[in-house]
Amino acid sequence: MQIARKCIVNSGWTQLVSAFLIGSIILGFSIFILTQLALIYASVLTIVIVLCVIYGLYQIRTVFKALQAGFLELYNYLIQPYQHKKFIIVVILLLIIWIILLADTPARAGDAMRYHLAISNDILKNHGYIFRPYVNANFPLYFNDLFLPVFFVGKNLIAKGIAIKLVVATYFFLTVCNLLMIAKTIYIKHPLLLFFLFFLTPALFQNGSEAYDNIQTIFYITTGLLLLQFFWKRKQSSSIYLALASLGFALGMRYQVGAFVPWFTMLAYCNLRSANNLRSTIYHVLGALFCMTFIASPFYIRNFINLGNPIWPLALNLFPYYDDYTHLIAMLFNKGVTGQHNLSTFVGDLHNFLRDPLIPFTFWFLVLAGSIFAPKNTLKLGWGCLFFFLVWYVIQPAMHLHYGILFYPIGLLAAISLYDKIEHRKSLKVIYMIVYQTSIALGVLIAIVYSFLFFKYHFDHNLKNYMKYTWFYQSFDKANHIIPKDATVLVITPGSQSYYLDRKLYMADPDSGLINWPAIKSNKQFYYLLKNKHITYIFFSLQNMDWQLNSKDIIRVMDQFSHSQYSQVVFTRPEILYISQFRHNLYELLAWTNLMDQKKLYRVLVADYRIKATAVLLKVVAI
């Protein structure tokens, strides 16, 4: 906090988020070092937590004053100009409580089960980071490092997941505050429009209440933008360095943040050039970019050492590789995620933008229109939009929309700026409000559908029913009661969702390079491979993976091994793998369907997409 006070003065909220940023960098970097040194033990993490608490108590008065000043700024900007202040406060509090209730439920999202929470559990069980040749295990991991102390505090996997979700919800609230403070710096006159659009965007309230890393990434991006804006008040070059440091920390969470680097560099240059000569400006910009690179670098360096590619599994043609089989897996993943630069892919991108329920096209319409036609300001939002989408398309022409969420909240600033520009032009204002109100109505409708199961859980606490969308949860729970706590388990499942199997794990699904399945020619060979890795149990389900790389070899090996003298079947259990209603079912509701068609609406709200599967637990028999 003291460093932030020296760098940023006379702004309560900016001082607060600057201190939060510096603390995040120190804690994230420290935990990274501890994971590399294999020092993640209860005693070490307890010391880290105690030190954080002691320092927090030491700075409590300063933090309280900054909080008080920051929230006063927000109140004066968001609520004070309006007449019905009490009503607005009640609505805001209800929205906040809604997000908290969504977050205060067990984690069950696919990516959380696959790697966000699963990797944190893997780090805890192995007392540090162990290189895994899995696609999902080698992304930037500041999310896992920063929140590892919180994850550690939970008494079981359910509690750990809830704790992380509540932290994510906190970041959700901090992010909307950041956006409001940025809106204030560019003189947006209707911040409530921004506030409600943010809260009722399906992708945002979903990501803000699940164990995902998108909201935290957005928070550090918006912190950087706020610090860049602060430069115009104080002309302090330190704010530029902190802004790029914040972007660097976001780069330590997601590769896609690289699409913001050109925009941030341009803003840093324009800001500094207004107060410095050319040479000094270039030096400061290069220094800030170095700061950004240094903070993001740990995971990129680690990937380069382990895999020969700092951004693995992307850009495979630019870097050498060490292992043919792992490279083949990365190529398959990269093909699906990256796509190709052709007309078919571009048309597909447009089609997805029009039919995606997480950010309905009416929301994107406001953002893109605002980026093009909104008034010019020091953020240069139009350039930011152009740079982001251009870099995104160059790097990932498939443009999967869940990556677009990184820019979307910032684009809302442009969307609301546009309203300020046209509010006195009656016809344009009417068109704008029709689109805006349609967006809000869609957001409310989807929020009701999405929230139903979460609120039902708060009333009945029926974990079995709540977890029906979490693949293999019941089978994992059964296995946890059978497998010895010191055992190591090989897991082969579609979707790689292994979080709730509470043992040391090796993942060997088609997205993993752990086992070269085509090279396995006999049961004896496979047995000794398992023995060398001290694997004593295998949990597998082979349904819904026949389209993936080497799936035939996986099925062949497991079918032979499960009937051999080297294994003993502990249990087999039928499973129903439900596909989330939120994205897949809502396509039918939003993609050009008639909302008054009651049969379609009923099918959307109550029907489930499902896959029949069988879960098998094998014990590896010592020979």
XYZ file of C-alpha atoms in Angstrom:
623
model
C 0.000 0.000 0.000
C 2.889 2.349 0.771
C 4.344 1.807 -2.714
C 0.969 2.564 -4.275
C 0.628 5.740 -2.210
C 3.986 6.968 -3.496
C 3.113 6.129 -7.091
C -0.545 7.184 -7.082
C -1.832 10.083 -5.030
C -5.165 11.871 -4.587
C -7.285 9.020 -5.949
C -8.738 6.575 -3.452
C -9.868 3.888 -5.886
C -6.791 4.082 -8.119
C -4.544 3.889 -5.070
C -6.487 0.875 -3.826
C -6.300 -1.131 -7.058
C -2.636 -0.178 -7.488
C -1.889 -1.652 -4.063
C -3.993 -4.686 -4.962
C -1.998 -5.098 -8.184
C 1.379 -4.851 -6.444
C 0.266 -7.333 -3.785
C -0.993 -9.717 -6.486
C 2.333 -9.602 -8.316
C 4.342 -10.218 -5.140
C 2.107 -13.073 -3.963
C 1.750 -14.663 -7.406
C 5.496 -14.531 -8.046
C 6.275 -15.892 -4.565
C 3.901 -18.842 -4.925
C 5.333 -19.558 -8.385
C 8.821 -19.844 -6.878
C 7.517 -22.102 -4.092
C 5.802 -24.374 -6.635
C 9.021 -24.656 -8.648
C 11.015 -25.503 -5.504
C 8.408 -28.092 -4.437
C 7.811 -26.272 -1.138
C 4.020 -26.303 -1.179
C 3.453 -27.763 2.270
C 0.836 -26.875 4.859
C 3.440 -25.210 7.070
C 4.781 -23.026 4.245
C 1.342 -21.956 3.024
C 0.288 -21.241 6.601
C 3.291 -18.933 6.986
C 2.369 -17.172 3.714
C -1.227 -16.687 4.883
C -0.148 -15.447 8.330
C 2.283 -12.946 6.780
C -0.457 -11.657 4.460
C -2.869 -11.285 7.383
C -0.279 -9.518 9.558
C 0.611 -7.069 6.795
C -3.078 -6.540 6.055
C -3.769 -5.726 9.702
C -0.769 -3.395 9.777
C -2.163 -1.499 6.781
C -5.821 -1.768 7.801
C -6.311 1.942 8.486
C -4.725 2.947 5.193
C -6.757 0.350 3.302
C -9.951 1.452 5.047
C -9.332 5.089 4.149
C -8.640 4.179 0.522
C -11.776 2.012 0.437
C -13.835 4.800 1.940
C -12.508 7.326 -0.558
C -12.905 4.898 -3.455
C -16.502 3.978 -2.671
C -17.355 7.630 -2.110
C -16.046 8.340 -5.620
C -18.183 5.504 -6.963
C -21.281 6.632 -5.062
C -20.956 10.217 -6.244
C -20.586 9.060 -9.835
C -22.998 6.117 -10.016
C -25.852 7.034 -7.657
C -25.684 10.671 -6.539
C -26.916 12.253 -9.831
C -30.195 10.295 -9.755
C -33.379 11.081 -7.823
C -34.418 7.594 -6.670
C -31.216 6.830 -4.796
C -32.685 4.315 -2.333
C -34.334 2.317 -5.100
C -31.090 2.215 -7.099
C -29.135 1.089 -4.029
C -31.654 -1.708 -3.360
C -31.441 -2.940 -6.972
C -27.633 -2.857 -6.875
C -27.585 -4.778 -3.578
C -29.971 -7.392 -4.983
C -27.712 -7.909 -8.003
C -24.671 -8.251 -5.732
C -26.479 -10.785 -3.519
C -27.541 -12.698 -6.649
C -23.927 -13.067 -7.821
C -22.812 -14.120 -4.323
C -25.543 -16.781 -4.166
C -24.479 -18.117 -7.566
C -20.869 -18.256 -6.399
C -21.681 -19.799 -3.007
C -22.327 -23.218 -4.554
C -20.040 -26.165 -5.359
C -17.909 -25.767 -8.473
C -19.079 -27.767 -11.473
C -18.052 -25.885 -14.639
C -16.225 -27.954 -17.242
C -12.992 -25.949 -17.449
C -12.844 -25.702 -13.651
C -13.070 -29.505 -13.425
C -10.615 -29.895 -16.286
C -7.810 -27.580 -15.195
C -8.581 -24.389 -13.224
C -9.254 -26.275 -9.993
C -7.721 -29.601 -11.010
C -4.257 -28.061 -11.452
C -4.428 -26.357 -8.053
C -5.283 -29.710 -6.492
C -2.431 -31.352 -8.404
C 0.020 -28.732 -7.096
C -1.136 -29.267 -3.502
C -0.944 -33.054 -3.674
C 2.529 -33.032 -5.223
C 3.818 -30.125 -3.062
C 4.682 -28.166 -6.175
C 4.415 -27.926 -9.929
C 5.127 -31.103 -11.879
C 5.377 -30.893 -15.648
C 2.458 -32.661 -17.297
C 2.337 -33.088 -21.089
C -1.345 -32.126 -21.147
C -2.742 -29.366 -23.325
C -4.534 -27.679 -20.410
C -1.715 -27.989 -17.871
C 0.726 -25.654 -19.597
C -1.210 -22.431 -19.945
C -0.104 -19.393 -17.868
C -1.021 -20.210 -14.263
C -1.075 -17.008 -12.186
C -4.719 -17.895 -11.501
C -3.608 -21.056 -9.700
C -0.587 -19.521 -7.985
C -2.371 -16.403 -6.762
C -5.321 -18.297 -5.290
C -3.435 -21.334 -3.983
C -3.531 -20.075 -0.345
C -7.330 -19.704 -0.639
C -7.609 -23.158 -2.207
C -5.462 -24.598 0.593
C -7.768 -23.248 3.319
C -10.809 -25.265 2.142
C -11.339 -28.422 4.206
C -12.405 -30.549 1.208
C -12.760 -30.259 -2.558
C -16.310 -28.893 -2.317
C -15.233 -26.165 0.138
C -12.110 -25.368 -1.887
C -14.175 -24.865 -5.035
C -16.684 -22.622 -3.249
C -13.857 -20.534 -1.769
C -12.356 -19.952 -5.226
C -15.771 -19.092 -6.687
C -16.352 -16.484 -3.980
C -12.945 -14.948 -4.711
C -13.879 -14.826 -8.409
C -17.139 -13.078 -7.466
C -15.101 -10.506 -5.526
C -13.062 -9.851 -8.669
C -16.334 -9.479 -10.572
C -17.363 -6.623 -8.272
C -13.901 -5.048 -8.424
C -13.991 -5.202 -12.221
C -17.301 -3.377 -12.521
C -15.919 -0.722 -10.141
C -12.848 -0.402 -12.361
C -15.040 0.079 -15.421
C -17.104 2.734 -13.664
C -13.972 4.646 -12.655
C -12.666 4.444 -16.224
C -16.073 5.639 -17.459
C -15.743 8.610 -15.140
C -12.368 9.548 -16.659
C -13.846 9.620 -20.176
C -16.915 11.569 -18.985
C -19.609 8.948 -19.578
C -22.818 10.543 -18.300
C -24.987 7.449 -17.806
C -22.968 4.960 -15.714
C -26.069 3.012 -14.651
C -26.526 1.873 -18.257
C -23.003 0.457 -18.093
C -23.583 -1.125 -14.679
C -26.732 -3.030 -15.677
C -25.343 -4.123 -19.039
C -22.278 -5.542 -17.259
C -24.255 -7.419 -14.598
C -26.793 -8.859 -17.050
C -24.432 -10.067 -19.764
C -24.710 -13.878 -19.522
C -21.017 -14.526 -20.195
C -20.023 -12.104 -17.437
C -22.345 -13.290 -14.689
C -21.470 -16.891 -15.550
C -17.720 -16.243 -15.460
C -18.125 -14.021 -12.405
C -19.652 -16.816 -10.346
C -17.649 -19.842 -11.522
C -14.066 -20.995 -10.955
C -12.816 -19.488 -14.226
C -9.907 -17.124 -14.841
C -11.557 -14.694 -17.296
C -12.912 -12.166 -14.788
C -9.587 -11.892 -12.954
C -7.836 -11.383 -16.281
C -10.307 -8.624 -17.182
C -9.762 -7.008 -13.783
C -6.013 -6.669 -14.353
C -6.566 -5.405 -17.917
C -8.997 -2.743 -16.689
C -6.633 -1.849 -13.846
C -4.004 -1.171 -16.493
C -6.409 1.023 -18.462
C -7.382 2.942 -15.323
C -3.719 3.607 -14.550
C -3.130 4.770 -18.122
C -6.034 7.173 -17.712
C -4.681 8.392 -14.389
C -1.535 9.621 -16.171
C -3.522 12.525 -17.633
C -4.218 13.849 -14.117
C -0.770 13.618 -12.548
C 1.643 13.098 -15.482
C 3.429 10.424 -13.420
C 5.419 7.934 -15.500
C 5.070 5.452 -12.622
C 1.409 4.994 -13.574
C 2.516 3.867 -17.062
C 4.862 1.270 -15.562
C 2.130 0.022 -13.235
C -0.332 -0.116 -16.147
C 1.951 -2.331 -18.227
C 2.791 -4.387 -15.131
C -0.932 -5.022 -14.731
C -1.182 -6.132 -18.357
C 1.824 -8.398 -17.740
C 0.065 -10.033 -14.816
C -2.986 -10.588 -17.036
C -0.645 -12.150 -19.635
C 0.376 -14.533 -16.865
C -3.231 -15.768 -16.828
C -4.173 -16.000 -20.512
C -2.291 -16.022 -23.815
C -5.065 -14.030 -25.502
C -4.170 -10.927 -23.483
C -1.372 -10.482 -26.024
C -4.028 -8.955 -28.301
C -4.075 -5.919 -25.961
C -0.326 -5.224 -26.167
C -0.451 -3.013 -29.327
C -3.260 -0.894 -27.864
C -1.575 -0.481 -24.474
C 1.710 0.371 -26.191
C 0.002 3.038 -28.301
C -1.729 4.536 -25.246
C 1.502 4.512 -23.241
C 3.339 6.255 -26.084
C 0.628 8.903 -26.578
C 0.405 9.579 -22.852
C 4.141 9.879 -22.314
C 4.728 11.878 -25.495
C 2.377 14.575 -24.199
C 4.802 15.299 -21.347
C 8.229 14.126 -22.611
C 10.551 14.433 -25.570
C 10.756 11.597 -28.098
C 13.843 9.894 -26.633
C 12.500 9.930 -23.088
C 9.134 8.658 -24.317
C 10.703 5.717 -26.149
C 12.855 4.831 -23.125
C 9.857 4.852 -20.818
C 7.704 2.803 -23.213
C 10.456 0.201 -23.634
C 10.978 0.135 -19.874
C 7.268 -0.405 -19.258
C 7.136 -3.167 -21.897
C 10.127 -4.838 -20.235
C 8.289 -4.665 -16.910
C 5.247 -6.287 -18.526
C 7.356 -9.032 -20.108
C 9.254 -9.768 -16.904
C 6.088 -10.177 -14.833
C 4.440 -12.462 -17.403
C 7.620 -14.427 -18.158
C 7.727 -17.281 -15.582
C 5.200 -19.488 -17.366
C 6.496 -18.694 -20.846
C 10.058 -19.505 -19.822
C 8.884 -22.725 -18.163
C 7.060 -23.770 -21.336
C 10.136 -23.012 -23.420
C 12.259 -25.197 -21.138
C 9.755 -28.072 -20.974
C 8.310 -27.980 -24.488
C 10.540 -25.754 -26.632
C 7.658 -23.319 -27.196
C 6.821 -20.455 -24.790
C 3.170 -20.320 -25.920
C 2.560 -24.051 -26.331
C 0.273 -25.447 -27.740
C -0.029 -22.396 -30.053
C 2.286 -21.183 -32.859
C 3.687 -24.675 -33.396
C 5.315 -23.757 -36.716
C 7.473 -21.070 -35.093
C 9.251 -23.206 -32.512
C 11.071 -26.552 -32.362
C 9.619 -29.463 -30.415
C 11.109 -32.208 -28.273
C 8.576 -35.032 -28.571
C 6.745 -36.157 -31.713
C 3.694 -37.540 -29.928
C 3.150 -34.466 -27.732
C 3.594 -32.289 -30.814
C 0.934 -34.316 -32.649
C -1.533 -33.759 -29.793
C -0.759 -30.041 -29.762
C -1.335 -29.870 -33.534
C -4.778 -31.439 -33.181
C -5.722 -29.084 -30.347
C -4.291 -26.107 -32.222
C -6.286 -26.958 -35.338
C -9.551 -26.832 -33.419
C -8.723 -23.716 -31.402
C -6.878 -21.679 -34.027
C -8.652 -22.467 -37.281
C -7.577 -21.302 -40.740
C -7.552 -17.966 -42.548
C -10.215 -18.593 -45.167
C -13.686 -17.401 -46.131
C -15.403 -20.396 -44.577
C -13.854 -19.697 -41.169
C -14.713 -15.991 -41.406
C -18.360 -16.736 -42.259
C -18.445 -19.221 -39.398
C -17.132 -16.531 -37.039
C -19.928 -14.150 -38.068
C -22.502 -16.885 -37.660
C -21.255 -17.656 -34.152
C -21.401 -13.978 -33.186
C -25.048 -13.896 -34.248
C -26.140 -17.012 -32.373
C -24.060 -17.134 -29.197
C -26.236 -17.038 -26.046
C -23.433 -16.005 -23.679
C -23.036 -12.614 -25.343
C -26.140 -12.223 -27.561
C -25.598 -10.303 -30.795
C -27.565 -7.290 -29.527
C -24.851 -6.768 -26.892
C -22.106 -6.991 -29.525
C -24.051 -4.618 -31.763
C -23.866 -1.907 -29.085
C -20.164 -2.556 -28.492
C -19.146 -2.478 -32.156
C -21.340 0.531 -32.963
C -19.877 2.363 -29.989
C -16.312 1.502 -30.997
C -16.911 3.000 -34.441
C -19.137 6.005 -33.711
C -18.585 6.943 -30.053
C -16.912 10.289 -29.228
C -13.132 10.359 -29.279
C -11.422 10.178 -25.897
C -8.016 9.499 -24.366
C -8.670 5.733 -24.280
C -8.984 5.576 -28.081
C -11.562 2.785 -27.758
C -12.031 2.507 -31.505
C -8.338 1.745 -31.949
C -8.508 -0.677 -29.044
C -11.359 -2.562 -30.699
C -9.559 -2.625 -34.053
C -6.261 -3.820 -32.564
C -7.906 -6.511 -30.439
C -10.022 -8.056 -33.192
C -7.272 -7.754 -35.795
C -4.630 -9.432 -33.619
C -7.167 -12.000 -32.438
C -8.098 -12.897 -36.022
C -4.467 -13.100 -37.123
C -3.540 -15.395 -34.222
C -6.802 -17.370 -33.930
C -8.952 -17.011 -37.058
C -11.512 -19.427 -35.559
C -12.234 -16.647 -33.001
C -13.997 -18.786 -30.389
C -16.301 -16.364 -28.645
C -15.349 -17.267 -25.101
C -12.074 -15.417 -25.792
C -14.016 -12.331 -26.879
C -15.113 -11.867 -23.284
C -11.709 -10.300 -22.557
C -12.501 -7.243 -24.690
C -16.272 -7.151 -24.316
C -16.473 -5.360 -20.894
C -14.119 -2.663 -22.173
C -16.241 -2.416 -25.298
C -19.200 -1.583 -23.061
C -17.483 1.745 -22.378
C -17.733 2.519 -26.084
C -21.345 1.313 -26.176
C -22.437 3.705 -23.418
C -20.307 6.551 -24.814
C -22.332 6.233 -27.997
C -25.556 6.813 -26.055
C -24.124 10.020 -24.607
C -23.419 11.180 -28.144
C -26.890 10.485 -29.565
C -29.173 11.085 -26.561
C -30.417 14.379 -28.047
C -31.145 12.824 -31.457
C -34.581 11.337 -30.910
C -34.734 8.728 -33.682
C -31.247 7.358 -32.992
C -31.924 7.363 -29.257
C -35.097 5.302 -29.784
C -33.214 2.739 -31.898
C -30.418 2.583 -29.331
C -32.804 2.058 -26.412
C -34.689 -0.669 -28.284
C -31.431 -2.579 -28.749
C -30.344 -1.839 -25.174
C -33.637 -2.911 -23.619
C -33.719 -6.037 -25.798
C -30.249 -6.878 -24.504
C -31.325 -6.359 -20.895
C -34.458 -8.469 -21.448
C -32.376 -11.295 -22.938
C -29.956 -11.000 -20.042
C -32.763 -11.251 -17.481
C -34.348 -14.226 -19.270
C -31.080 -16.135 -19.468
C -30.234 -15.197 -15.865
C -33.496 -16.787 -14.687
C -32.813 -19.997 -16.636
C -29.202 -20.111 -15.492
C -29.902 -19.385 -11.823
C -32.642 -21.956 -11.329
C -30.486 -24.967 -10.409
C -28.173 -22.872 -8.200
C -31.054 -21.422 -6.201
C -32.679 -24.835 -5.987
C -29.473 -26.127 -4.382
C -29.615 -23.363 -1.765
C -33.105 -24.544 -0.805
C -32.758 -28.348 -0.871
C -28.952 -28.887 -0.607
C -29.377 -31.930 -2.840
C -25.774 -32.356 -3.962
C -26.520 -35.392 -6.123
C -29.106 -33.530 -8.192
C -26.972 -30.379 -8.354
C -23.941 -32.339 -9.569
C -25.739 -34.174 -12.352
C -24.073 -31.858 -14.873
C -20.625 -32.594 -13.410
C -19.218 -35.502 -15.347
C -18.451 -38.637 -13.290
C -19.027 -36.907 -9.953
C -20.914 -39.870 -8.443
C -18.346 -42.370 -9.712
C -15.475 -40.216 -8.445
C -17.168 -39.991 -5.061
C -17.504 -43.776 -4.944
C -13.859 -44.216 -5.984
C -12.713 -41.797 -3.256
C -14.174 -44.172 -0.650
C -12.352 -47.169 -2.138
C -8.936 -46.013 -3.346
C -6.265 -45.644 -0.615
C -5.344 -42.020 0.027
C -1.695 -42.578 -0.907
C -2.539 -44.252 -4.226
C -1.846 -42.809 -7.671
C -4.582 -43.073 -10.303
C -4.464 -43.028 -14.094
C -7.550 -41.240 -15.452
C -8.863 -41.690 -18.993
C -12.173 -39.932 -19.586
C -13.839 -37.803 -22.257
C -13.597 -34.148 -21.356
C -10.731 -34.624 -18.849
C -12.933 -33.457 -15.959
C -11.085 -35.043 -13.034
C -11.214 -32.502 -10.184
C -13.469 -34.472 -7.835
C -11.278 -37.593 -7.921
C -9.330 -36.678 -4.787
C -6.091 -38.579 -5.352
C -2.762 -38.061 -7.083
C -3.578 -38.300 -10.765
C -2.105 -38.816 -14.184
C -4.368 -37.788 -17.067
C -4.101 -39.985 -20.168
C -7.066 -38.938 -22.300
C -6.561 -38.089 -26.003
C -5.470 -34.516 -25.119
C -2.581 -35.848 -23.032
C 0.900 -36.769 -24.223
C 1.577 -38.904 -21.159
C 1.233 -42.248 -22.945
C 2.040 -42.962 -26.577
C -0.897 -45.282 -27.079
C -0.028 -46.559 -30.580
C 3.320 -47.739 -29.176
C 1.660 -49.985 -26.550
C 1.681 -53.486 -28.057
C 1.071 -55.762 -25.068
C -0.497 -55.894 -21.613
C 2.902 -56.558 -20.086
C 4.367 -53.427 -21.684
C 1.473 -51.336 -20.373
C 1.777 -52.893 -16.907
C 5.442 -51.932 -16.585
C 4.687 -48.418 -17.801
C 2.138 -48.124 -14.981
C 4.541 -49.659 -12.491
C 7.294 -47.164 -13.362
C 4.893 -44.315 -12.583
C 3.655 -46.012 -9.365
C 0.102 -46.137 -10.725
C -2.053 -48.608 -8.793
C -5.559 -47.743 -10.051
C -7.096 -46.796 -13.386
C -10.354 -44.867 -13.705
C -11.622 -44.822 -17.269
C -14.625 -44.266 -19.504
C -14.183 -44.711 -23.232
C -17.465 -43.328 -24.563
C -17.623 -40.136 -26.647
C -13.933 -40.098 -27.508
C -13.929 -42.208 -30.686
C -13.451 -39.071 -32.804
C -10.280 -37.971 -30.984
C -6.613 -38.652 -31.675
C -5.558 -42.294 -31.106
C -8.882 -43.114 -29.469
C -8.926 -46.524 -31.191
C -5.570 -47.368 -29.640
C -6.743 -46.197 -26.201
C -9.861 -48.369 -26.478
C -7.792 -51.335 -27.722
C -5.240 -51.132 -24.907
C -7.795 -50.615 -22.137
C -10.108 -53.346 -23.402
C -7.260 -55.858 -23.446
C -5.742 -54.735 -20.149
C -9.051 -54.753 -18.243
C -9.462 -58.453 -19.153
C -5.878 -59.422 -18.364
C -4.148 -60.908 -15.325
C -2.637 -57.475 -14.602
C -5.910 -55.885 -13.513
C -8.934 -56.423 -11.330
C -12.259 -54.673 -11.895
C -13.258 -52.839 -8.705
C -16.532 -51.490 -10.056
C -18.358 -50.507 -13.210
C -21.013 -47.842 -13.042
C -23.407 -46.474 -15.680
C -23.152 -42.715 -16.163
C -25.214 -40.078 -17.910
C -23.022 -37.224 -19.150
C -25.214 -34.142 -19.391
C -24.323 -31.292 -21.703
C -24.790 -27.912 -20.021
C -28.152 -26.344 -20.766
C -26.723 -22.859 -20.523
C -24.927 -22.695 -23.866
C -26.133 -25.628 -25.946
C -29.845 -25.589 -25.141
C -30.124 -21.809 -25.229
C -28.921 -21.786 -28.835
C -32.414 -22.862 -29.808
C -33.943 -20.096 -27.720
C -31.813 -17.310 -29.147
C -30.876 -18.381 -32.667
C -33.739 -16.914 -34.654
C -36.487 -18.887 -32.902
C -39.934 -17.639 -31.983
C -40.064 -17.046 -28.224
C -43.798 -17.695 -28.355
C -43.262 -21.251 -29.644
C -44.113 -22.995 -26.377
C -42.882 -26.436 -27.476
C -39.421 -25.096 -28.270
C -39.344 -22.993 -25.128
C -40.316 -26.012 -23.008
C -37.630 -28.161 -24.618
C -35.029 -25.461 -23.982
C -35.948 -24.975 -20.337
C -36.385 -28.582 -19.217
C -34.752 -30.930 -21.714
C -31.221 -32.253 -21.345
C -28.668 -33.249 -23.922
C -27.049 -36.402 -22.613
C -24.527 -39.113 -23.424
C -24.673 -42.628 -22.003
C -21.351 -43.831 -20.624
C -19.817 -46.416 -18.314
C -17.255 -45.585 -15.639
C -14.798 -48.343 -14.714
C -12.353 -48.503 -11.829
C -9.509 -51.004 -12.198
C -6.961 -52.048 -9.631
C -3.533 -52.795 -11.077
C -2.546 -56.219 -9.768
C 1.085 -56.633 -8.716
C 2.792 -59.477 -10.567
